[in-house]
CSV table of C-alpha atoms in Angstrom, one decimal:
chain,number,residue,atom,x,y,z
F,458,UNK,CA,-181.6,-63.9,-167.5
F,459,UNK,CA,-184.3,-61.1,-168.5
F,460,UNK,CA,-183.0,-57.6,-167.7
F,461,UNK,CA,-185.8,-57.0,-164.9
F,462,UNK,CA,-184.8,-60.5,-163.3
F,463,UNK,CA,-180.9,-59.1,-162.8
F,464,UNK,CA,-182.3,-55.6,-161.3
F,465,UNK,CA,-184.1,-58.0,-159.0
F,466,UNK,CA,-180.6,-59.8,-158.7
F,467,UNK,CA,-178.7,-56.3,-158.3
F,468,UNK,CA,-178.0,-56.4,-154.2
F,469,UNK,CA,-181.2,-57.7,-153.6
F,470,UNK,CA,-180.6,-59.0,-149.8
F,471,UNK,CA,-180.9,-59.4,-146.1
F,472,UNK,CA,-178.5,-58.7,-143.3
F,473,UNK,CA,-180.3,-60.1,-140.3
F,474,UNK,CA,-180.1,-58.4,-136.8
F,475,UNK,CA,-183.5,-57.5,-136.3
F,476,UNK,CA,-184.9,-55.1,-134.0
F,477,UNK,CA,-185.9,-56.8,-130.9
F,478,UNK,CA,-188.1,-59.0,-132.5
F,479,UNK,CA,-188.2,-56.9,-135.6
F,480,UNK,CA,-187.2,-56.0,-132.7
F,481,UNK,CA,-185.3,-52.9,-132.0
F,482,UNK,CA,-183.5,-51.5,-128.9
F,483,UNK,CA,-182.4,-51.9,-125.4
F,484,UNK,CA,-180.2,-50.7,-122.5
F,485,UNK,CA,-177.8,-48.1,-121.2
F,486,UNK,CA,-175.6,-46.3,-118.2
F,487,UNK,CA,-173.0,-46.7,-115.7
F,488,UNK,CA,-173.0,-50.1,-116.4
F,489,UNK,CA,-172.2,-52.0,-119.7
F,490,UNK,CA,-174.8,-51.7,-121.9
F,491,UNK,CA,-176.7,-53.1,-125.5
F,492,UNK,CA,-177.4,-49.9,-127.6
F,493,UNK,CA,-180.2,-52.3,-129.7
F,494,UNK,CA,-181.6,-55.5,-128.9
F,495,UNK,CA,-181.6,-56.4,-133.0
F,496,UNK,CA,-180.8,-57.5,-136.3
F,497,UNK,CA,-182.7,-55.7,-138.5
F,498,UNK,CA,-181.7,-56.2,-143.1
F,499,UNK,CA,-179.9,-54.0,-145.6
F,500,UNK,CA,-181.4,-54.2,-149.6
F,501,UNK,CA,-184.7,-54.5,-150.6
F,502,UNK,CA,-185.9,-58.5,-151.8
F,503,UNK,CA,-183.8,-61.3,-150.0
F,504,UNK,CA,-181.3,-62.6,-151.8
F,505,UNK,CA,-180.4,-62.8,-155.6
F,506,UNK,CA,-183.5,-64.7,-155.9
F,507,UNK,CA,-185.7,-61.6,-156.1
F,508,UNK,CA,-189.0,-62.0,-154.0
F,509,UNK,CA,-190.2,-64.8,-152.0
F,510,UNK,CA,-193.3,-66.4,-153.8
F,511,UNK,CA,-196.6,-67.0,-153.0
F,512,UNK,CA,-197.0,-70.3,-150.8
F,513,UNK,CA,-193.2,-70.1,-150.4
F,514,UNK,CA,-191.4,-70.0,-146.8
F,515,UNK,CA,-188.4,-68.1,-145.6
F,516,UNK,CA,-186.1,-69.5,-142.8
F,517,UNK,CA,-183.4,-67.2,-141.6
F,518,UNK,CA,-180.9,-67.8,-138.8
F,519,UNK,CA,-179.2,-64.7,-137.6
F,520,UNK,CA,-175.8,-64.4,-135.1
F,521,UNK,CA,-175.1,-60.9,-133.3
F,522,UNK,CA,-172.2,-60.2,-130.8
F,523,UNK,CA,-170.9,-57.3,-129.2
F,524,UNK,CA,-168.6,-56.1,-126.2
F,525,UNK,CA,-169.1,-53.2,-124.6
F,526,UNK,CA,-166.7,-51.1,-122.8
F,527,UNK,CA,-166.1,-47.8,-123.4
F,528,UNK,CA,-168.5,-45.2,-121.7
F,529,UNK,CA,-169.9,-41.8,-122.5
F,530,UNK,CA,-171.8,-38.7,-121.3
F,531,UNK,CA,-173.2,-37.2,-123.8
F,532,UNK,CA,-171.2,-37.5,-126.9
F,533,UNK,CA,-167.8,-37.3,-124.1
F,534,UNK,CA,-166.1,-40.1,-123.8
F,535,UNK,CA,-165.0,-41.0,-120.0
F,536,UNK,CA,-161.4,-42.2,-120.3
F,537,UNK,CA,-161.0,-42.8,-117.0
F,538,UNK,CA,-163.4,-45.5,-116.7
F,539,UNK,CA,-161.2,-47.8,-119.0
F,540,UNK,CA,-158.1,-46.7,-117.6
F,541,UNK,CA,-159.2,-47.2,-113.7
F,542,UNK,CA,-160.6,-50.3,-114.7
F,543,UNK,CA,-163.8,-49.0,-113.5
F,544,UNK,CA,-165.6,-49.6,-116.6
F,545,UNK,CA,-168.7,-52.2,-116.3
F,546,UNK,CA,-167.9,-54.7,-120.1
F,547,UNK,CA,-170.9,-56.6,-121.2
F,548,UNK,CA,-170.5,-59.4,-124.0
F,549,UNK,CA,-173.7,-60.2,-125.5
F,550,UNK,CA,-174.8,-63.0,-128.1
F,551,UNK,CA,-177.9,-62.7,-129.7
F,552,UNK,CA,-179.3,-65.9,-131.9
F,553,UNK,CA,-182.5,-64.9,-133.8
F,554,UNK,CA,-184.4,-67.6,-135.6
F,555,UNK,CA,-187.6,-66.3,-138.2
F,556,UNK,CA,-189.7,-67.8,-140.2
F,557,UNK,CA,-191.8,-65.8,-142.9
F,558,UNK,CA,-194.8,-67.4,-145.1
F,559,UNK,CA,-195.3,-65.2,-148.3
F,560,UNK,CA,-199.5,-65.1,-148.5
F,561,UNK,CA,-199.8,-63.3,-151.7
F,562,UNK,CA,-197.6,-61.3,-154.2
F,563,UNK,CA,-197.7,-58.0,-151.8
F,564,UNK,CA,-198.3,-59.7,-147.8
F,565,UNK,CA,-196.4,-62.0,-145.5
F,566,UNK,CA,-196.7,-62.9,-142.0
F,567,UNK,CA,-193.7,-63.7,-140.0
F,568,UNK,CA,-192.3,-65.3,-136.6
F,569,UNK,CA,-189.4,-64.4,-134.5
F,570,UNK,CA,-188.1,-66.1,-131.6
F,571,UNK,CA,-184.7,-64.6,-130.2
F,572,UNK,CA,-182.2,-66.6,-127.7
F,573,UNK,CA,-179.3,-64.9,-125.7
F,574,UNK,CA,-176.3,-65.8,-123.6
F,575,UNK,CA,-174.7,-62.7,-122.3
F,576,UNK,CA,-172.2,-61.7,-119.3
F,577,UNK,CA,-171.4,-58.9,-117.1
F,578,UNK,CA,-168.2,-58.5,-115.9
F,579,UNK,CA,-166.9,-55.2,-113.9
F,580,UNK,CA,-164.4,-54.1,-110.8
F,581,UNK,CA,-164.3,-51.0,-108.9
F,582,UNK,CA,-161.2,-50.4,-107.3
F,583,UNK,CA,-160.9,-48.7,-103.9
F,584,UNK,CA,-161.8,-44.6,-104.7
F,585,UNK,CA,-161.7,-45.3,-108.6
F,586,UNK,CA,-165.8,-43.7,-108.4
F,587,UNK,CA,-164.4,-40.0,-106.5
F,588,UNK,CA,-165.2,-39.3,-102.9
F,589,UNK,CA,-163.3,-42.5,-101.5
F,590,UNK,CA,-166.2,-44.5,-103.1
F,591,UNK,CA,-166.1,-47.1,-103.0
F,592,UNK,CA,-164.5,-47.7,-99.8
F,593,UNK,CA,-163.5,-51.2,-100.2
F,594,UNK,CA,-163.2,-53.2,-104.2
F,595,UNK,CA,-166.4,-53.8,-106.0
F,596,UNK,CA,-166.3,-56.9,-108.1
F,597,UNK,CA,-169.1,-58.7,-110.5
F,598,UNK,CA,-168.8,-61.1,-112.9
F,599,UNK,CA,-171.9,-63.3,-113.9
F,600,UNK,CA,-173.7,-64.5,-117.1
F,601,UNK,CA,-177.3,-65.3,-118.2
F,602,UNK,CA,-179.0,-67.0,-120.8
F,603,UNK,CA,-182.2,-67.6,-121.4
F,604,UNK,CA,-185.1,-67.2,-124.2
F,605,UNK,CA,-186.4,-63.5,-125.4
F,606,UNK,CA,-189.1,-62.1,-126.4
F,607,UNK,CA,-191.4,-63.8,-129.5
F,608,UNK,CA,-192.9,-61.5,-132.4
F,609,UNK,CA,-195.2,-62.1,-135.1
F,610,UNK,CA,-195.6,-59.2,-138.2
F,611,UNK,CA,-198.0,-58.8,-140.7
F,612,UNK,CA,-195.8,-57.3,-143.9
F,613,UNK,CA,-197.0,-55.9,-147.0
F,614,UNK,CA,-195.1,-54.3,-150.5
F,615,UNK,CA,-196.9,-50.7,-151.2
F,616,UNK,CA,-196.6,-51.9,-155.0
F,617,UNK,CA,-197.4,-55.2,-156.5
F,618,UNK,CA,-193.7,-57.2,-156.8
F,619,UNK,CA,-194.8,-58.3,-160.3
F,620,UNK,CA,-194.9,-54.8,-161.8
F,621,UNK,CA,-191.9,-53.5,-159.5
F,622,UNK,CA,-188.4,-55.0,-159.7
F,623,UNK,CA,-186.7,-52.2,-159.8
F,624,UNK,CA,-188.5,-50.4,-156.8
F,625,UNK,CA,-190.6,-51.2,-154.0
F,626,UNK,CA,-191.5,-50.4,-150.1
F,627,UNK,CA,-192.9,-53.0,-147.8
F,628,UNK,CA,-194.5,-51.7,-144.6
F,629,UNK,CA,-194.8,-54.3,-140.7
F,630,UNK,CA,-196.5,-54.0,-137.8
F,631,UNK,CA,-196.7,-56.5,-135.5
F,632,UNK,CA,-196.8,-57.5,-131.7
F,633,UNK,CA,-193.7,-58.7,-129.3
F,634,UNK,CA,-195.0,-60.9,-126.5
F,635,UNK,CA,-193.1,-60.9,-123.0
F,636,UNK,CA,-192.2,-64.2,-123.5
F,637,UNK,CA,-188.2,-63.6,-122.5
F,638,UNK,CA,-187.4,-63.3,-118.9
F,639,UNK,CA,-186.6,-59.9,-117.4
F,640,UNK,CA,-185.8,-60.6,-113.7
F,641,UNK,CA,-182.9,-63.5,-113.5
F,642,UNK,CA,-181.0,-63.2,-110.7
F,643,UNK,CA,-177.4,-64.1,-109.9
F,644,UNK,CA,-175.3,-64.5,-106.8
F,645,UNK,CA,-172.8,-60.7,-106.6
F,646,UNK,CA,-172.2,-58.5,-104.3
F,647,UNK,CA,-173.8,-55.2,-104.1
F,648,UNK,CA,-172.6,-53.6,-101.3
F,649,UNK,CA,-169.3,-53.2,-100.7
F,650,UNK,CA,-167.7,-55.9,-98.5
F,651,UNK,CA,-171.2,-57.6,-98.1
F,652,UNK,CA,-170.8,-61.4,-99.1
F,653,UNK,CA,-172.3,-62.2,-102.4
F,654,UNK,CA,-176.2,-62.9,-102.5
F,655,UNK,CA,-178.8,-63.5,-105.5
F,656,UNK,CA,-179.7,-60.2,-107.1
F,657,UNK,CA,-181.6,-59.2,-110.1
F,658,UNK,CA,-179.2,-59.2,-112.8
F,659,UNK,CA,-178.8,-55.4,-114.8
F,660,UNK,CA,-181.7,-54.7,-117.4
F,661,UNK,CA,-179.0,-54.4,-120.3
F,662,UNK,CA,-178.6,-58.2,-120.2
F,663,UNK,CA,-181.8,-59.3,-119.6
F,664,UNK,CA,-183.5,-61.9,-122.4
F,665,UNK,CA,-186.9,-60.0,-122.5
F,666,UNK,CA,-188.2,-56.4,-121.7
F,667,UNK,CA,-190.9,-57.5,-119.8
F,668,UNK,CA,-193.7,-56.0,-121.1
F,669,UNK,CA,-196.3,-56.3,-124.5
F,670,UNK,CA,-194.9,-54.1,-127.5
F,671,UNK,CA,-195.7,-53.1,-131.0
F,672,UNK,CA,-193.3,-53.2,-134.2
F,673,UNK,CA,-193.5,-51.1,-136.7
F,674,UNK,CA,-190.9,-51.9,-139.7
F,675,UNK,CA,-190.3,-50.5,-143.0
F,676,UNK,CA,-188.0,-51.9,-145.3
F,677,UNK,CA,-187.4,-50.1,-149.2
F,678,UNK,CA,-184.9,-50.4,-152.2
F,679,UNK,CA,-184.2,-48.4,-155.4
F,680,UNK,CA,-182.2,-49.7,-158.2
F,681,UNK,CA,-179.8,-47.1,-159.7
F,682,UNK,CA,-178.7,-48.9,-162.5
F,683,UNK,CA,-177.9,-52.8,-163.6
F,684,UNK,CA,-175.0,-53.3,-160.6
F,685,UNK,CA,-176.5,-50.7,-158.1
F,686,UNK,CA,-179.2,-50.6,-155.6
F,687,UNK,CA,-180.2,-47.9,-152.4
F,688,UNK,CA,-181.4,-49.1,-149.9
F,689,UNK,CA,-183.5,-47.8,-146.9
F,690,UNK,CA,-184.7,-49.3,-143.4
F,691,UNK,CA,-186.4,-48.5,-140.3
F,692,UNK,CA,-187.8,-49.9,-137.4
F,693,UNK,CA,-189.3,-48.6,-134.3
F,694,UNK,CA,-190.8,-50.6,-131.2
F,695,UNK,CA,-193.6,-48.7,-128.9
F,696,UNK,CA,-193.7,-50.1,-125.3
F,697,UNK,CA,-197.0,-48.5,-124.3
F,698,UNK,CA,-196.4,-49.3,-120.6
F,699,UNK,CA,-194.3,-46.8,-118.4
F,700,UNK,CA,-191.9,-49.7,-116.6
F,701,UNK,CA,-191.7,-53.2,-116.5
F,702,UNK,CA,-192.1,-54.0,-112.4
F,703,UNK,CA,-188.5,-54.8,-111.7
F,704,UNK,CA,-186.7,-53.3,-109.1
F,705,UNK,CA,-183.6,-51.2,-110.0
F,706,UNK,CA,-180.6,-52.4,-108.2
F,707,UNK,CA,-178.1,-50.1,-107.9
F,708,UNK,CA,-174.4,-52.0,-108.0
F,709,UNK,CA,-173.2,-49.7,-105.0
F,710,UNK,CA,-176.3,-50.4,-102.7
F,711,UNK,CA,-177.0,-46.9,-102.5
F,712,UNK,CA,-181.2,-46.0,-102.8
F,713,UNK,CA,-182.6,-45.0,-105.4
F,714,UNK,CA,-184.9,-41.6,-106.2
F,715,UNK,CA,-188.5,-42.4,-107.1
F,716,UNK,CA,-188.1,-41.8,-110.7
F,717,UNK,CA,-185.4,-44.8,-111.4
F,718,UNK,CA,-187.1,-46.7,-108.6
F,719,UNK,CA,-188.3,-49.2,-111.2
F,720,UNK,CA,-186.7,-50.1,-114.9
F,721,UNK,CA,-188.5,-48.3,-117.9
F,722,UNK,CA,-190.2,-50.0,-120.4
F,723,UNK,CA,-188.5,-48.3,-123.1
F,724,UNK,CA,-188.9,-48.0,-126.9
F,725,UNK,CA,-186.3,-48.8,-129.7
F,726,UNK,CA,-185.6,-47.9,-133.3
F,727,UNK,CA,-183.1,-48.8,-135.8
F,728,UNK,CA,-182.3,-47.3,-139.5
F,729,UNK,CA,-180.0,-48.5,-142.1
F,730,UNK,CA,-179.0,-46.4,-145.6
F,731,UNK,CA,-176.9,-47.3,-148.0
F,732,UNK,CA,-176.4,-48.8,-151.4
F,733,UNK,CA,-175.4,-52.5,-152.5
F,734,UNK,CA,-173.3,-53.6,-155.3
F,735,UNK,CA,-173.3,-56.9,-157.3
F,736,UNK,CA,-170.1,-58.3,-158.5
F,737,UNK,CA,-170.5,-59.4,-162.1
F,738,UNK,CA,-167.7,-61.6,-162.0
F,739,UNK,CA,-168.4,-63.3,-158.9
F,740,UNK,CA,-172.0,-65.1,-159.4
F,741,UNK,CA,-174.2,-64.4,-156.2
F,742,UNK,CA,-171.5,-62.3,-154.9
F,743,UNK,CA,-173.2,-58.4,-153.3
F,744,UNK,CA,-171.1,-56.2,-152.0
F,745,UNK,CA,-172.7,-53.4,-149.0
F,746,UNK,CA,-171.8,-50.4,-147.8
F,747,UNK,CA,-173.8,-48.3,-145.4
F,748,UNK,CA,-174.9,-46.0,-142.1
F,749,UNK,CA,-176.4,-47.5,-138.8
F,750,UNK,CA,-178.2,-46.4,-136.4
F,751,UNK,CA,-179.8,-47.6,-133.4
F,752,UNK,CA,-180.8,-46.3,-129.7
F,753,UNK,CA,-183.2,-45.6,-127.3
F,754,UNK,CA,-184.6,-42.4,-126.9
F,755,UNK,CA,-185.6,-40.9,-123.6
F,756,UNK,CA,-189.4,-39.9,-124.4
F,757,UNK,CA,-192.1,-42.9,-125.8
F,758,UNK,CA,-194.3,-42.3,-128.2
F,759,UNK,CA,-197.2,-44.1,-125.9
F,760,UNK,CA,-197.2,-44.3,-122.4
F,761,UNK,CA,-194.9,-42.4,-119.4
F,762,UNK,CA,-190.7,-42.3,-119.8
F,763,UNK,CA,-190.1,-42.0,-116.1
F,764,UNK,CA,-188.3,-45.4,-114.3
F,765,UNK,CA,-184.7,-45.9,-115.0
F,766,UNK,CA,-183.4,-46.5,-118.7
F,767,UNK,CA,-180.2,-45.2,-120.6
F,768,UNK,CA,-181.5,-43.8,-123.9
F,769,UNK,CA,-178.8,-42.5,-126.2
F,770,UNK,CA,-177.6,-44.0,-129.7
F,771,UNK,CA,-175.0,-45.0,-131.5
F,772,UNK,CA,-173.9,-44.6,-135.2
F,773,UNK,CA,-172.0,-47.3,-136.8
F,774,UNK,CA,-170.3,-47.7,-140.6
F,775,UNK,CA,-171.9,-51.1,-141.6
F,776,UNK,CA,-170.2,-52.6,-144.7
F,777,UNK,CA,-170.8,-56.2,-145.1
F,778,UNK,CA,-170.6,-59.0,-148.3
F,779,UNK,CA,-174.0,-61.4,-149.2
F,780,UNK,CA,-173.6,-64.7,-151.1
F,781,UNK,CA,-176.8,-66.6,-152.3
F,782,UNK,CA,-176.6,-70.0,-153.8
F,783,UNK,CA,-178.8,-72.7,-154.8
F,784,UNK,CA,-180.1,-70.1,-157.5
F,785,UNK,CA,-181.0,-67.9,-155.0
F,786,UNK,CA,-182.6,-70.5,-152.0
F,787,UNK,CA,-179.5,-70.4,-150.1
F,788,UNK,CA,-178.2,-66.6,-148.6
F,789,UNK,CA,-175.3,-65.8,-146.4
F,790,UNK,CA,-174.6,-63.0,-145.2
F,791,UNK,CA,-172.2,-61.3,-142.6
F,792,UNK,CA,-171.6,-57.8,-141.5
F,793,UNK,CA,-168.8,-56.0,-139.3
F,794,UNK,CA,-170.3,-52.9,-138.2
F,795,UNK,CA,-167.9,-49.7,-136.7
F,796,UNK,CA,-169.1,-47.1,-134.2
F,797,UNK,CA,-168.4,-43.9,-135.2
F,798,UNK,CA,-170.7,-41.7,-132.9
F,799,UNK,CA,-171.8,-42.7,-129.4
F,800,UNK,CA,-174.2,-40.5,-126.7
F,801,UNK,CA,-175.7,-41.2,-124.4
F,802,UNK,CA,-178.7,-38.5,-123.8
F,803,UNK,CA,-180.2,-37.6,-120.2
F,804,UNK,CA,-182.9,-39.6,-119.7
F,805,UNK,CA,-186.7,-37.8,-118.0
F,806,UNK,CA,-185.5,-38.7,-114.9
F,807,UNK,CA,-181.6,-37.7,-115.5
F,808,UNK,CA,-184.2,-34.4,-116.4
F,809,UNK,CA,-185.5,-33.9,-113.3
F,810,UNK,CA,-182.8,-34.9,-111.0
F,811,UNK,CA,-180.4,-32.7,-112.6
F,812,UNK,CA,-178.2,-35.5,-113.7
F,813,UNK,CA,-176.7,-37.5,-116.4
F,814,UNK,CA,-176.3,-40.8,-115.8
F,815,UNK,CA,-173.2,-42.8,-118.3
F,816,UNK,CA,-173.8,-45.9,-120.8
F,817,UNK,CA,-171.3,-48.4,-122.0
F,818,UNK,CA,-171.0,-48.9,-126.1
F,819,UNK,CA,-169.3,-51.1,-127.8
F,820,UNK,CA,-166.9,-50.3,-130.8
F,821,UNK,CA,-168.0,-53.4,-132.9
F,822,UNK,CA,-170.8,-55.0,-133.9
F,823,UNK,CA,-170.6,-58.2,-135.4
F,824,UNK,CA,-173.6,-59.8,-137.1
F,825,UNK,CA,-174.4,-62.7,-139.9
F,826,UNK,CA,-177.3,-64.7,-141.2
F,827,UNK,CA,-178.1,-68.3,-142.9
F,828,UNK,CA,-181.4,-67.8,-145.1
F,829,UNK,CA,-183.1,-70.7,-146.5
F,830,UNK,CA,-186.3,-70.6,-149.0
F,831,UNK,CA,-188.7,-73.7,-149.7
């Protein structure tokens, strides 16, 4: 094997949990909550078989789950949600199917379509909120499932792949159609003591966002020496539109202000960093190590922030291990990611109300991917 083949080699891979169809990131509050709708990739070329070819297709198959439990205010955790068994617990799984079709040397086009199953499960107990709220036990506990939202990317390296093995950056942008639903409903109670009746289910385990967005991804590598690679990756998704058209349903029946009257179309980002290294003695063995991070922030780019979102973010340690086969056709992957920072910022309307609402994170984040070239 030429020496510019193994640099290709040298941790040349994808971790798949991409954001929100490159998708990026969704949900937060008082209520269990999904800190990125995602998969997103760590390395630079997939797999130890360097870059994809021209006329050659890519299908990957990506897996993410995570429970969340533990809220905060700010960067403050609130114990006694968890230990009043107040705490709202979300468990969300995310399958992600993509296909890519490499055009030329440098530009690919590529295809998302994103499926999840997810359940929300919480019970207030009798004053466990302050105040004697509630008055009588609060209890939910439904799932969903349902198809999210499709994307299709345009991708380009900055450098032609034939003079670069060592080094490149490839640059998406895209569009995410509303194709996932964003108003199921399920039978729970929202007023205390009231019998159960079909409400819209919380935003933060919804399939789709409800509106048209644009992905913006950016994926580059660096080879350090013959077993070494850095790695860097970003993505960011613009929801021009101010809010999505669904009510928001407070769990206590109480009304809502004006500003959170409807759910914000909010945009997500994602960014990975780290560095990869390939095991000499273990033939298609890499080995990762890096920093995640992935939120919502509480001002869009295009468009208005107010209607009700939980912005805030979350840093995780993300080591992980990629095996490719097959000479390089055949990648798996699988990542456990750790949360080592969680906050949950005010949002514009938390702003303006002189509040600051509370999000659920999860401590783990579990993700892994099946790639397949032909």
């Amino acid at each position: 094997m030429s020496f510019e083949r193994q640099l290709v080699r040298c941790g040349m891979l994808v971790v798949a949990v991409l954001l929100t169809g490159i998708g990026v990131v969704q949900k937060m509050e008082a209520q269990g909550c999904v800190v990125a709708h995602s998969v997103g990739e760590i390395g630079g070329p997939d797999s130890e078989g360097g870059y994809l070819a021209p006329g050659h297709w890519e299908l990957t198959f990506d897996y993410r789950h995570l429970y969340s439990f533990r809220h905060f205010v700010g960067s403050v955790e609130q114990v006694y949600r968890t230990e009043g068994k107040s705490n709202v617990r979300n468990r969300v799984n995310l399958f992600d199917a993509g296909l890519t079709y490499q055009i030329t040397p440098r530009f690919s086009v590529e295809g998302n379509v994103p499926v999840e199953f997810a359940s929300r499960r919480y019970y207030i107990g009798v004053g466990t909120l302050g105040g004697g709220v509630p008055a009588v036990p609060l209890v939910g506990d439904f799932g969903l499932s349902g198809m999210g939202d499709i994307s299709f990317m345009g991708q380009g390296w900055i450098w032609n792949p034939k003079n670069n093995p060592s080094h490149n950056i490839q640059i998406g942008i895209g569009v995410q159609m509303p194709t996932g639903r964003d108003n199921i409903q399920n039978k729970f109670a929202v007023i205390p003591g009231t019998p159960p009746s079909n409400q819209t289910a919380d935003y933060s385990i919804q399939p789709g966002i409800g509106v048209w967005a644009i992905p913006f991804s950016v994926q580059s590598f660096q080879a350090i020496s013959h077993s070494v690679q850095a790695y860097f990756n970003g993505s960011y998704l613009v929801t021009p539109s101010e809010t999505n058209g669904v009510a928001n349903i407070s769990p206590l029946g109480t009304p809502q202000p004006p500003q959170n009257a409807y759910v914000s179309a909010a945009d997500e980002y994602l960014l990975q960093a780290g560095f990869s290294y390939m095991v000499a003695k273990v033939k298609g063995l890499t080995l990762v190590g890096g920093l995640r991070k992935e939120g919502v922030p509480a001002h869009d780019l295009i468009g208005g922030d107010e209607g009700f979102r939980r912005p805030g973010y979350a840093v995780s340690l993300e080591p992980g291990v990629v095996y490719g086969f097959k000479n390089g056709h055949d990648v798996i992957t699988a990542n456990i990611d750790r949360a080592v920072y969680r906050n949950r910022i005010a949002s514009v309307p938390d702003m303006q109300l002189g509040t600051h609402g509370d999000a659920a994170f999860a401590d783990w984040l579990w993700l892994a991917s099946f790639q397949h070239r032909f």
